[in-house]
Amino acid sequence: MLSESPERLDETLLQLMAASLTKHGWSQQNIFLPADLTLALAAECRALALVGALNLAAVGRGAAQTVRGDIRGDRILWLKAGQSPACDRYLLIMETLRVMLNRSLFLGLDEYESHFAFYAPGASYHPHLDRFRDDDSRTVSVVIYLNHDWLPEQGGALRLHPAGQVSEDIAPLGSRLVLFLSADMLHEVLPATRDRMSLAGWFRRRPA
Ligand SMILES: O=C(O)CCC(=O)C(=O)O
Ligand SMILES: [Fe+2]
């Protein structure tokens, strides 16, 4: 089925992304999701926000988890297989990406977890690493943006802080994919003047 569908991933592009991930610690591709899928996922995220199905995100893990709107202001919903046809299409694409990344980088990625994220105007996420102190399974972070016609002056950039290099701002433009190494890449989300929607996810290695 994948071979006939528009979401077939381009092996050459994927290899370039994997190379950039290794060399720079991050990588992006601008038109990663098919336009119709981006629209369907955006509509689903907005509908979930409207009915109150998204919850304020916590920081930390396990017993140390707390909601700290001053550190992190997004509302999220973790994805489950079978949640909707659009989510299943997205999860299938991420599964293909996982297999391709393993083929190029030998990272041993064996799971994917992902949530919708909705940042209302003014919400942000302070600089952080995605890997938890007591759990090193998160290996590659993935963000896909769902925002139609995003303008740079609307803010909301993902700001990457690669060690020893100048920071990099990436606008949350619909269909765009960003990958980075969860353990190493300090990053933050800047506040925006409009709603900012995304799917954030993590390829994980089984804990040793
Ligand atoms: O939405 C983004 O650009 C990044 C989100 C993020 O850093 C996270 O959810 O951990
Ligand atoms: Fe993050």
PDB file of C-alpha atoms and ligand atoms in Angstrom:
ATOM      1  CA  MET A   1       0.000   0.000   0.000  1.00  0.00           C
ATOM      2  CA  LEU A   2       2.756   2.413   0.916  1.00  0.00           C
ATOM      3  CA  SER A   3       4.358   2.024  -2.527  1.00  0.00           C
ATOM      4  CA  GLU A   4       1.246   3.476  -4.229  1.00  0.00           C
ATOM      5  CA  SER A   5       0.486   6.192  -1.737  1.00  0.00           C
ATOM      6  CA  PRO A   6       1.700   9.805  -1.975  1.00  0.00           C
ATOM      7  CA  GLU A   7       3.426   9.438   1.376  1.00  0.00           C
ATOM      8  CA  ARG A   8       6.108   7.165   0.032  1.00  0.00           C
ATOM      9  CA  LEU A   9       9.308   8.579   1.491  1.00  0.00           C
ATOM     10  CA  ASP A  10      12.148   9.536  -0.819  1.00  0.00           C
ATOM     11  CA  GLU A  11      15.131   7.377   0.123  1.00  0.00           C
ATOM     12  CA  THR A  12      17.709   9.889  -1.164  1.00  0.00           C
ATOM     13  CA  LEU A  13      16.188  12.801   0.773  1.00  0.00           C
ATOM     14  CA  LEU A  14      16.022  10.637   3.855  1.00  0.00           C
ATOM     15  CA  GLN A  15      19.696   9.771   3.559  1.00  0.00           C
ATOM     16  CA  LEU A  16      20.548  13.479   3.309  1.00  0.00           C
ATOM     17  CA  MET A  17      18.484  14.143   6.439  1.00  0.00           C
ATOM     18  CA  ALA A  18      20.178  11.307   8.295  1.00  0.00           C
ATOM     19  CA  ALA A  19      23.597  12.670   7.271  1.00  0.00           C
ATOM     20  CA  SER A  20      22.695  16.160   8.470  1.00  0.00           C
ATOM     21  CA  LEU A  21      21.365  14.749  11.754  1.00  0.00           C
ATOM     22  CA  THR A  22      24.716  13.054  12.350  1.00  0.00           C
ATOM     23  CA  LYS A  23      26.812  16.023  11.262  1.00  0.00           C
ATOM     24  CA  HIS A  24      24.881  18.925  12.823  1.00  0.00           C
ATOM     25  CA  GLY A  25      22.636  17.226  15.382  1.00  0.00           C
ATOM     26  CA  TRP A  26      19.533  18.357  13.528  1.00  0.00           C
ATOM     27  CA  SER A  27      17.885  18.314  10.145  1.00  0.00           C
ATOM     28  CA  GLN A  28      14.739  19.609   8.460  1.00  0.00           C
ATOM     29  CA  GLN A  29      12.589  18.963   5.444  1.00  0.00           C
ATOM     30  CA  ASN A  30      10.082  21.548   4.332  1.00  0.00           C
ATOM     31  CA  ILE A  31       7.367  19.647   2.528  1.00  0.00           C
ATOM     32  CA  PHE A  32       7.436  16.409   4.430  1.00  0.00           C
ATOM     33  CA  LEU A  33       3.744  15.613   4.982  1.00  0.00           C
ATOM     34  CA  PRO A  34       1.310  15.555   2.051  1.00  0.00           C
ATOM     35  CA  ALA A  35      -0.812  18.745   2.069  1.00  0.00           C
ATOM     36  CA  ASP A  36      -4.110  16.880   2.554  1.00  0.00           C
ATOM     37  CA  LEU A  37      -2.741  15.015   5.560  1.00  0.00           C
ATOM     38  CA  THR A  38      -1.402  18.224   7.125  1.00  0.00           C
ATOM     39  CA  LEU A  39      -4.877  19.758   6.720  1.00  0.00           C
ATOM     40  CA  ALA A  40      -6.624  16.730   8.233  1.00  0.00           C
ATOM     41  CA  LEU A  41      -4.246  16.641  11.224  1.00  0.00           C
ATOM     42  CA  ALA A  42      -4.589  20.404  11.746  1.00  0.00           C
ATOM     43  CA  ALA A  43      -8.393  20.106  11.722  1.00  0.00           C
ATOM     44  CA  GLU A  44      -8.200  17.244  14.224  1.00  0.00           C
ATOM     45  CA  CYS A  45      -5.841  19.159  16.530  1.00  0.00           C
ATOM     46  CA  ARG A  46      -8.064  22.250  16.439  1.00  0.00           C
ATOM     47  CA  ALA A  47     -11.207  20.185  17.086  1.00  0.00           C
ATOM     48  CA  LEU A  48      -9.538  18.445  20.057  1.00  0.00           C
ATOM     49  CA  ALA A  49      -8.547  21.840  21.465  1.00  0.00           C
ATOM     50  CA  LEU A  50     -12.093  23.186  21.021  1.00  0.00           C
ATOM     51  CA  VAL A  51     -13.723  20.302  22.897  1.00  0.00           C
ATOM     52  CA  GLY A  52     -11.172  20.551  25.712  1.00  0.00           C
ATOM     53  CA  ALA A  53      -9.522  17.189  24.971  1.00  0.00           C
ATOM     54  CA  LEU A  54      -6.005  18.639  25.211  1.00  0.00           C
ATOM     55  CA  ASN A  55      -4.406  18.879  28.639  1.00  0.00           C
ATOM     56  CA  LEU A  56      -1.762  21.226  29.978  1.00  0.00           C
ATOM     57  CA  ALA A  57       1.564  19.507  29.434  1.00  0.00           C
ATOM     58  CA  ALA A  58       3.748  18.521  32.370  1.00  0.00           C
ATOM     59  CA  VAL A  59       7.501  18.847  32.758  1.00  0.00           C
ATOM     60  CA  GLY A  60       9.646  16.038  34.183  1.00  0.00           C
ATOM     61  CA  ARG A  61       8.811  12.376  34.538  1.00  0.00           C
ATOM     62  CA  GLY A  62       7.198   9.988  37.001  1.00  0.00           C
ATOM     63  CA  ALA A  63       6.798  11.332  40.525  1.00  0.00           C
ATOM     64  CA  ALA A  64       8.709  14.500  39.599  1.00  0.00           C
ATOM     65  CA  GLN A  65       6.085  15.506  37.015  1.00  0.00           C
ATOM     66  CA  THR A  66       4.505  18.905  37.481  1.00  0.00           C
ATOM     67  CA  VAL A  67       2.518  21.348  35.371  1.00  0.00           C
ATOM     68  CA  ARG A  68       4.529  24.550  35.098  1.00  0.00           C
ATOM     69  CA  GLY A  69       2.868  26.947  32.683  1.00  0.00           C
ATOM     70  CA  ASP A  70       5.766  29.361  33.157  1.00  0.00           C
ATOM     71  CA  ILE A  71       8.178  26.761  31.721  1.00  0.00           C
ATOM     72  CA  ARG A  72       5.916  25.035  29.235  1.00  0.00           C
ATOM     73  CA  GLY A  73       2.569  26.411  28.010  1.00  0.00           C
ATOM     74  CA  ASP A  74       1.312  23.912  25.447  1.00  0.00           C
ATOM     75  CA  ARG A  75      -1.724  21.637  25.696  1.00  0.00           C
ATOM     76  CA  ILE A  76      -1.250  18.100  24.437  1.00  0.00           C
ATOM     77  CA  LEU A  77      -2.888  14.773  23.645  1.00  0.00           C
ATOM     78  CA  TRP A  78      -0.855  11.580  23.261  1.00  0.00           C
ATOM     79  CA  LEU A  79      -1.662   9.660  20.079  1.00  0.00           C
ATOM     80  CA  LYS A  80      -2.983   6.121  20.095  1.00  0.00           C
ATOM     81  CA  ALA A  81      -3.102   3.784  17.120  1.00  0.00           C
ATOM     82  CA  GLY A  82      -6.641   3.732  15.717  1.00  0.00           C
ATOM     83  CA  GLN A  83      -7.454   7.224  17.018  1.00  0.00           C
ATOM     84  CA  SER A  84      -8.333   8.514  13.534  1.00  0.00           C
ATOM     85  CA  PRO A  85      -7.511   7.718   9.904  1.00  0.00           C
ATOM     86  CA  ALA A  86      -5.253  10.819   9.709  1.00  0.00           C
ATOM     87  CA  CYS A  87      -3.313   9.848  12.842  1.00  0.00           C
ATOM     88  CA  ASP A  88      -2.880   6.314  11.524  1.00  0.00           C
ATOM     89  CA  ARG A  89      -1.539   7.647   8.212  1.00  0.00           C
ATOM     90  CA  TYR A  90       0.902   9.841  10.142  1.00  0.00           C
ATOM     91  CA  LEU A  91       1.994   6.935  12.367  1.00  0.00           C
ATOM     92  CA  LEU A  92       2.592   4.787   9.293  1.00  0.00           C
ATOM     93  CA  ILE A  93       4.821   7.488   7.793  1.00  0.00           C
ATOM     94  CA  MET A  94       6.757   7.725  11.054  1.00  0.00           C
ATOM     95  CA  GLU A  95       7.193   3.963  11.078  1.00  0.00           C
ATOM     96  CA  THR A  96       8.713   4.154   7.591  1.00  0.00           C
ATOM     97  CA  LEU A  97      10.961   6.985   8.779  1.00  0.00           C
ATOM     98  CA  ARG A  98      12.040   4.917  11.796  1.00  0.00           C
ATOM     99  CA  VAL A  99      13.074   1.987   9.607  1.00  0.00           C
ATOM    100  CA  MET A 100      14.958   4.283   7.210  1.00  0.00           C
ATOM    101  CA  LEU A 101      16.792   6.088  10.022  1.00  0.00           C
ATOM    102  CA  ASN A 102      17.842   2.738  11.477  1.00  0.00           C
ATOM    103  CA  ARG A 103      19.102   1.648   8.081  1.00  0.00           C
ATOM    104  CA  SER A 104      21.275   4.768   7.692  1.00  0.00           C
ATOM    105  CA  LEU A 105      22.315   5.468  11.268  1.00  0.00           C
ATOM    106  CA  PHE A 106      22.192   2.145  13.149  1.00  0.00           C
ATOM    107  CA  LEU A 107      20.535   3.878  16.082  1.00  0.00           C
ATOM    108  CA  GLY A 108      18.432   0.883  17.099  1.00  0.00           C
ATOM    109  CA  LEU A 109      15.261   2.973  17.279  1.00  0.00           C
ATOM    110  CA  ASP A 110      12.456   0.620  18.166  1.00  0.00           C
ATOM    111  CA  GLU A 111       9.491   2.690  19.337  1.00  0.00           C
ATOM    112  CA  TYR A 112       7.745   5.950  18.584  1.00  0.00           C
ATOM    113  CA  GLU A 113       5.658   8.085  20.920  1.00  0.00           C
ATOM    114  CA  SER A 114       3.912  11.253  19.819  1.00  0.00           C
ATOM    115  CA  HIS A 115       1.439  13.903  20.884  1.00  0.00           C
ATOM    116  CA  PHE A 116      -0.534  16.760  19.387  1.00  0.00           C
ATOM    117  CA  ALA A 117       0.581  20.090  20.821  1.00  0.00           C
ATOM    118  CA  PHE A 118      -1.398  23.303  20.820  1.00  0.00           C
ATOM    119  CA  TYR A 119       0.276  26.551  21.902  1.00  0.00           C
ATOM    120  CA  ALA A 120      -2.203  29.397  22.362  1.00  0.00           C
ATOM    121  CA  PRO A 121      -0.894  32.903  21.570  1.00  0.00           C
ATOM    122  CA  GLY A 122       1.831  33.817  24.080  1.00  0.00           C
ATOM    123  CA  ALA A 123       2.527  30.219  25.156  1.00  0.00           C
ATOM    124  CA  SER A 124       6.144  29.071  25.008  1.00  0.00           C
ATOM    125  CA  TYR A 125       8.478  26.281  26.078  1.00  0.00           C
ATOM    126  CA  HIS A 126      11.692  27.323  27.808  1.00  0.00           C
ATOM    127  CA  PRO A 127      15.090  25.926  26.730  1.00  0.00           C
ATOM    128  CA  HIS A 128      15.334  22.209  27.489  1.00  0.00           C
ATOM    129  CA  LEU A 129      16.647  18.829  26.382  1.00  0.00           C
ATOM    130  CA  ASP A 130      14.089  16.159  25.465  1.00  0.00           C
ATOM    131  CA  ARG A 131      15.921  13.308  27.150  1.00  0.00           C
ATOM    132  CA  PHE A 132      14.973  12.719  30.771  1.00  0.00           C
ATOM    133  CA  ARG A 133      17.663  12.505  33.443  1.00  0.00           C
ATOM    134  CA  ASP A 134      16.567   9.040  34.569  1.00  0.00           C
ATOM    135  CA  ASP A 135      15.578   7.551  31.203  1.00  0.00           C
ATOM    136  CA  ASP A 136      17.846   7.649  28.168  1.00  0.00           C
ATOM    137  CA  SER A 137      15.470   5.966  25.709  1.00  0.00           C
ATOM    138  CA  ARG A 138      14.463   9.101  23.771  1.00  0.00           C
ATOM    139  CA  THR A 139      16.983   9.300  20.944  1.00  0.00           C
ATOM    140  CA  VAL A 140      15.631  11.316  18.011  1.00  0.00           C
ATOM    141  CA  SER A 141      13.080  14.100  18.508  1.00  0.00           C
ATOM    142  CA  VAL A 142      10.644  14.797  15.691  1.00  0.00           C
ATOM    143  CA  VAL A 143       8.390  17.811  15.201  1.00  0.00           C
ATOM    144  CA  ILE A 144       5.909  18.239  12.364  1.00  0.00           C
ATOM    145  CA  TYR A 145       4.064  21.528  12.057  1.00  0.00           C
ATOM    146  CA  LEU A 146       0.409  21.924  11.116  1.00  0.00           C
ATOM    147  CA  ASN A 147       0.100  25.690  10.599  1.00  0.00           C
ATOM    148  CA  HIS A 148      -1.098  27.014   7.271  1.00  0.00           C
ATOM    149  CA  ASP A 149       0.635  30.131   5.877  1.00  0.00           C
ATOM    150  CA  TRP A 150       2.817  30.900   8.881  1.00  0.00           C
ATOM    151  CA  LEU A 151       4.548  34.305   8.654  1.00  0.00           C
ATOM    152  CA  PRO A 152       7.918  34.922  10.361  1.00  0.00           C
ATOM    153  CA  GLU A 153       6.521  38.000  12.152  1.00  0.00           C
ATOM    154  CA  GLN A 154       3.984  35.757  13.896  1.00  0.00           C
ATOM    155  CA  GLY A 155       6.844  34.365  16.027  1.00  0.00           C
ATOM    156  CA  GLY A 156       6.530  30.831  17.392  1.00  0.00           C
ATOM    157  CA  ALA A 157       9.892  29.656  16.072  1.00  0.00           C
ATOM    158  CA  LEU A 158      11.553  26.510  17.293  1.00  0.00           C
ATOM    159  CA  ARG A 159      14.956  27.863  18.395  1.00  0.00           C
ATOM    160  CA  LEU A 160      17.728  25.292  18.326  1.00  0.00           C
ATOM    161  CA  HIS A 161      20.924  25.912  20.278  1.00  0.00           C
ATOM    162  CA  PRO A 162      23.539  23.584  18.728  1.00  0.00           C
ATOM    163  CA  ALA A 163      26.569  23.395  21.060  1.00  0.00           C
ATOM    164  CA  GLY A 164      29.273  25.868  20.070  1.00  0.00           C
ATOM    165  CA  GLN A 165      27.287  27.264  17.155  1.00  0.00           C
ATOM    166  CA  VAL A 166      24.881  30.133  16.565  1.00  0.00           C
ATOM    167  CA  SER A 167      21.245  29.384  17.304  1.00  0.00           C
ATOM    168  CA  GLU A 168      18.861  28.480  14.513  1.00  0.00           C
ATOM    169  CA  ASP A 169      15.218  29.627  14.303  1.00  0.00           C
ATOM    170  CA  ILE A 170      12.766  27.443  12.419  1.00  0.00           C
ATOM    171  CA  ALA A 171       9.254  28.747  11.729  1.00  0.00           C
ATOM    172  CA  PRO A 172       6.423  26.257  12.435  1.00  0.00           C
ATOM    173  CA  LEU A 173       5.209  26.166   8.849  1.00  0.00           C
ATOM    174  CA  GLY A 174       2.708  23.455   7.905  1.00  0.00           C
ATOM    175  CA  SER A 175       4.114  20.136   6.539  1.00  0.00           C
ATOM    176  CA  ARG A 176       7.620  20.954   7.777  1.00  0.00           C
ATOM    177  CA  LEU A 177       9.558  18.226   9.615  1.00  0.00           C
ATOM    178  CA  VAL A 178      12.428  18.851  12.031  1.00  0.00           C
ATOM    179  CA  LEU A 179      14.577  16.094  13.522  1.00  0.00           C
ATOM    180  CA  PHE A 180      17.180  16.525  16.245  1.00  0.00           C
ATOM    181  CA  LEU A 181      19.128  14.434  18.728  1.00  0.00           C
ATOM    182  CA  SER A 182      17.096  14.294  21.937  1.00  0.00           C
ATOM    183  CA  ALA A 183      20.036  14.037  24.341  1.00  0.00           C
ATOM    184  CA  ASP A 184      22.179  16.833  22.926  1.00  0.00           C
ATOM    185  CA  MET A 185      20.111  19.557  21.319  1.00  0.00           C
ATOM    186  CA  LEU A 186      19.058  22.349  23.641  1.00  0.00           C
ATOM    187  CA  HIS A 187      15.929  23.955  22.163  1.00  0.00           C
ATOM    188  CA  GLU A 188      12.964  26.153  22.987  1.00  0.00           C
ATOM    189  CA  VAL A 189       9.647  27.331  21.545  1.00  0.00           C
ATOM    190  CA  LEU A 190       9.205  31.087  21.254  1.00  0.00           C
ATOM    191  CA  PRO A 191       5.787  32.669  21.873  1.00  0.00           C
ATOM    192  CA  ALA A 192       3.587  33.374  18.857  1.00  0.00           C
ATOM    193  CA  THR A 193       0.810  35.814  18.077  1.00  0.00           C
ATOM    194  CA  ARG A 194      -1.502  33.058  16.760  1.00  0.00           C
ATOM    195  CA  ASP A 195      -2.344  29.457  17.643  1.00  0.00           C
ATOM    196  CA  ARG A 196       0.585  27.143  16.944  1.00  0.00           C
ATOM    197  CA  MET A 197      -0.132  23.466  16.285  1.00  0.00           C
ATOM    198  CA  SER A 198       2.222  20.550  15.865  1.00  0.00           C
ATOM    199  CA  LEU A 199       2.860  16.867  16.351  1.00  0.00           C
ATOM    200  CA  ALA A 200       5.874  16.285  18.560  1.00  0.00           C
ATOM    201  CA  GLY A 201       7.352  12.817  18.829  1.00  0.00           C
ATOM    202  CA  TRP A 202      10.306  10.744  19.926  1.00  0.00           C
ATOM    203  CA  PHE A 203      11.965   7.706  18.457  1.00  0.00           C
ATOM    204  CA  ARG A 204      13.123   5.642  21.393  1.00  0.00           C
ATOM    205  CA  ARG A 205      15.594   2.888  21.991  1.00  0.00           C
ATOM    206  CA  ARG A 206      14.594   0.134  24.324  1.00  0.00           C
ATOM    207  CA  PRO A 207      16.239   0.946  27.675  1.00  0.00           C
ATOM    208  CA  ALA A 208      19.374  -1.145  28.244  1.00  0.00           C
TER     209      ALA A 208
HETATM  210  O1  LIG B   1       7.051  22.455  18.878  1.00  0.00           O
HETATM  211  C1  LIG B   1       8.259  22.544  18.798  1.00  0.00           C
HETATM  212  O2  LIG B   1       8.809  23.207  17.915  1.00  0.00           O
HETATM  213  C2  LIG B   1       9.142  21.818  19.816  1.00  0.00           C
HETATM  214  C3  LIG B   1       8.371  21.211  20.959  1.00  0.00           C
HETATM  215  C4  LIG B   1       9.255  20.640  22.034  1.00  0.00           C
HETATM  216  O3  LIG B   1      10.368  21.046  22.212  1.00  0.00           O
HETATM  217  C5  LIG B   1       8.762  19.540  22.886  1.00  0.00           C
HETATM  218  O4  LIG B   1       7.566  19.218  22.861  1.00  0.00           O
HETATM  219  O5  LIG B   1       9.591  18.953  23.619  1.00  0.00           O
HETATM  220 FE    FE B   2      11.481  19.589  23.293  1.00  0.00          FE
END
